[in-house]
Amino acid sequence: MKKIIPILLAIFIISCQGNAQKDQEKEQEKQEKFEVSKTDKEWKAELTDAEYRVLRKAATEPSFSSPLNDIKEPGTFVCAACGNELYKTEHKFMSGTGWPSFDRAIEGGVGYGSDTKLGYQRSEVHCARCGGHLGHVFEDGPRETTGKRHCINGIAMDFEPDEK
């Protein structure tokens, strides 16, 4: 029994180090595949706390908290981290969910991944330029257009009105 405890302790320590190293490698891999690539420290310095939590740590803002929900004027929604064009007002619709919703993105503006944080698989949306987490895509959007609902955290975007 005395020999088993040190062996189990050694295995535990090695496995913890392996997981930490894998997390670092995964973060570095993510940084390398986007045009805008910054360290975690740089993102923290540039973004507000709320933007950082959503864009870099995949948090979700509270529903009905974004002023972007009410925007109807023509313009473009851009990534709050890098300014990449993501969505046009003309593709925005009121979903009643409490987050800005769009039936499609600007071509090349977003990328997609998989998220299983809630115990089931969801389609995650991220900025194609910097990798910032934006939200998720669901299959309950307007049937007369794409049938998709891009449910996007307002804090992850800025709005640029069209020039008149």
Short mmCIF file of C-alpha atoms in Angstrom, two decimals:
data_model
loop_
_atom_site.label_atom_id
_atom_site.label_comp_id
_atom_site.label_asym_id
_atom_site.label_seq_id
_atom_site.Cartn_x
_atom_site.Cartn_y
_atom_site.Cartn_z
CA MET A 1 0.00 0.00 0.00
CA LYS A 2 2.85 2.39 0.82
CA LYS A 3 4.29 1.86 -2.68
CA ILE A 4 0.97 2.49 -4.45
CA ILE A 5 0.42 5.99 -3.03
CA PRO A 6 3.67 7.49 -4.42
CA ILE A 7 3.02 5.83 -7.79
CA LEU A 8 -0.53 7.19 -7.96
CA LEU A 9 0.71 10.62 -6.88
CA ALA A 10 3.37 10.59 -9.62
CA ILE A 11 0.80 9.59 -12.25
CA PHE A 12 -1.54 12.36 -11.10
CA ILE A 13 1.19 15.01 -11.29
CA ILE A 14 2.29 13.89 -14.74
CA SER A 15 -1.28 13.89 -16.06
CA CYS A 16 -1.90 17.42 -14.71
CA GLN A 17 1.22 18.70 -16.41
CA GLY A 18 0.18 17.01 -19.65
CA ASN A 19 -3.25 18.65 -19.60
CA ALA A 20 -1.80 22.08 -18.87
CA GLN A 21 0.65 21.66 -21.72
CA LYS A 22 -2.16 20.55 -24.05
CA ASP A 23 -4.17 23.66 -23.11
CA GLN A 24 -1.18 25.90 -23.88
CA GLU A 25 -0.60 24.13 -27.20
CA LYS A 26 -4.29 24.46 -28.09
CA GLU A 27 -4.24 28.22 -27.33
CA GLN A 28 -1.07 28.69 -29.38
CA GLU A 29 -2.55 26.68 -32.27
CA LYS A 30 -5.67 28.87 -32.16
CA GLN A 31 -3.58 32.05 -32.22
CA GLU A 32 -1.57 30.86 -35.23
CA LYS A 33 -4.54 30.19 -37.50
CA PHE A 34 -6.05 33.70 -37.42
CA GLU A 35 -4.87 36.85 -39.19
CA VAL A 36 -5.11 38.85 -35.95
CA SER A 37 -3.18 36.95 -33.31
CA LYS A 38 -2.44 38.26 -29.82
CA THR A 39 -1.45 36.84 -26.48
CA ASP A 40 -4.00 36.46 -23.72
CA LYS A 41 -2.30 39.34 -21.89
CA GLU A 42 -2.64 41.60 -24.94
CA TRP A 43 -6.34 40.76 -25.34
CA LYS A 44 -6.95 41.50 -21.64
CA ALA A 45 -5.28 44.89 -22.00
CA GLU A 46 -7.31 45.86 -25.10
CA LEU A 47 -10.79 44.57 -24.29
CA THR A 48 -13.18 45.48 -21.50
CA ASP A 49 -13.70 42.75 -18.89
CA ALA A 50 -17.08 41.84 -20.40
CA GLU A 51 -15.71 41.77 -23.97
CA TYR A 52 -12.78 39.62 -22.85
CA ARG A 53 -15.05 37.09 -21.09
CA VAL A 54 -17.26 36.69 -24.16
CA LEU A 55 -14.75 37.02 -27.01
CA ARG A 56 -11.79 35.16 -25.50
CA LYS A 57 -13.38 32.84 -22.89
CA ALA A 58 -16.67 32.05 -24.70
CA ALA A 59 -18.94 33.43 -21.98
CA THR A 60 -22.51 34.55 -22.71
CA GLU A 61 -23.82 38.01 -21.90
CA PRO A 62 -27.18 38.26 -20.09
CA SER A 63 -30.16 38.17 -22.44
CA PHE A 64 -31.81 41.51 -23.28
CA SER A 65 -28.72 43.40 -22.06
CA SER A 66 -27.34 44.61 -25.40
CA PRO A 67 -28.29 47.95 -26.94
CA LEU A 68 -27.56 46.30 -30.31
CA ASN A 69 -30.86 44.39 -29.98
CA ASP A 70 -32.78 47.55 -30.94
CA ILE A 71 -30.69 48.67 -33.92
CA LYS A 72 -32.66 48.74 -37.15
CA GLU A 73 -30.81 51.39 -39.14
CA PRO A 74 -28.71 50.27 -42.13
CA GLY A 75 -25.16 49.40 -41.25
CA THR A 76 -22.61 46.75 -40.41
CA PHE A 77 -21.95 44.88 -37.19
CA VAL A 78 -18.19 44.39 -36.72
CA CYS A 79 -16.08 42.36 -34.30
CA ALA A 80 -15.43 44.37 -31.12
CA ALA A 81 -11.93 42.87 -30.92
CA CYS A 82 -10.59 43.41 -34.44
CA GLY A 83 -13.15 45.37 -36.50
CA ASN A 84 -13.85 42.52 -38.93
CA GLU A 85 -17.20 42.89 -40.73
CA LEU A 86 -19.60 40.19 -39.48
CA TYR A 87 -23.28 40.98 -40.16
CA LYS A 88 -25.48 43.50 -42.00
CA THR A 89 -28.60 45.06 -40.48
CA GLU A 90 -30.64 43.83 -43.46
CA HIS A 91 -30.11 40.24 -42.23
CA LYS A 92 -31.05 41.01 -38.62
CA PHE A 93 -34.40 39.90 -37.22
CA MET A 94 -36.20 40.00 -33.88
CA SER A 95 -35.99 36.46 -32.52
CA GLY A 96 -37.34 37.24 -29.07
CA THR A 97 -34.36 35.45 -27.48
CA GLY A 98 -32.72 38.57 -26.05
CA TRP A 99 -29.62 38.52 -28.25
CA PRO A 100 -29.03 40.14 -31.64
CA SER A 101 -30.05 37.57 -34.24
CA PHE A 102 -29.19 37.30 -37.93
CA ASP A 103 -30.21 34.81 -40.61
CA ARG A 104 -26.75 34.93 -42.25
CA ALA A 105 -23.29 36.42 -41.89
CA ILE A 106 -21.25 38.48 -44.32
CA GLU A 107 -19.41 36.01 -46.54
CA GLY A 108 -16.00 35.20 -45.03
CA GLY A 109 -16.73 37.18 -41.86
CA VAL A 110 -17.29 34.31 -39.47
CA GLY A 111 -16.02 30.81 -38.89
CA TYR A 112 -17.71 27.85 -37.26
CA GLY A 113 -16.73 25.30 -34.68
CA SER A 114 -18.27 22.87 -32.25
CA ASP A 115 -19.20 23.54 -28.62
CA THR A 116 -20.21 20.87 -26.09
CA LYS A 117 -20.06 22.96 -22.88
CA LEU A 118 -23.74 22.35 -22.07
CA GLY A 119 -23.49 18.60 -22.53
CA TYR A 120 -24.70 18.55 -26.14
CA GLN A 121 -23.22 19.72 -29.40
CA ARG A 122 -23.89 23.25 -30.65
CA SER A 123 -22.54 25.10 -33.66
CA GLU A 124 -20.30 27.90 -32.38
CA VAL A 125 -19.67 31.09 -34.38
CA HIS A 126 -16.36 32.94 -34.13
CA CYS A 127 -14.75 35.88 -35.89
CA ALA A 128 -12.88 34.60 -38.93
CA ARG A 129 -10.16 37.23 -38.48
CA CYS A 130 -9.27 36.97 -34.76
CA GLY A 131 -11.09 33.84 -33.55
CA GLY A 132 -13.19 35.74 -31.00
CA HIS A 133 -16.27 33.86 -29.76
CA LEU A 134 -19.46 35.49 -31.03
CA GLY A 135 -22.29 33.08 -30.21
CA HIS A 136 -24.03 30.08 -31.78
CA VAL A 137 -26.09 29.11 -34.83
CA PHE A 138 -29.44 27.37 -34.47
CA GLU A 139 -31.83 25.89 -37.03
CA ASP A 140 -34.88 27.89 -35.90
CA GLY A 141 -34.43 31.05 -37.96
CA PRO A 142 -36.82 32.53 -40.52
CA ARG A 143 -37.98 29.76 -42.89
CA GLU A 144 -38.53 32.27 -45.71
CA THR A 145 -34.79 33.04 -45.81
CA THR A 146 -32.08 30.67 -44.55
CA GLY A 147 -33.81 28.95 -41.63
CA LYS A 148 -30.73 29.82 -39.53
CA ARG A 149 -30.53 31.95 -36.38
CA HIS A 150 -27.10 33.35 -35.63
CA CYS A 151 -27.58 34.16 -31.94
CA ILE A 152 -24.77 36.64 -31.24
CA ASN A 153 -23.55 38.31 -28.05
CA GLY A 154 -23.97 42.05 -28.55
CA ILE A 155 -20.88 42.78 -26.43
CA ALA A 156 -18.82 40.93 -29.05
CA MET A 157 -19.76 43.47 -31.73
CA ASP A 158 -19.73 47.17 -32.52
CA PHE A 159 -22.13 48.82 -34.95
CA GLU A 160 -21.07 51.05 -37.82
CA PRO A 161 -24.00 52.86 -39.48
CA ASP A 162 -23.99 53.24 -43.26
CA GLU A 163 -22.98 56.69 -44.46
CA LYS A 164 -25.92 58.69 -45.76
#
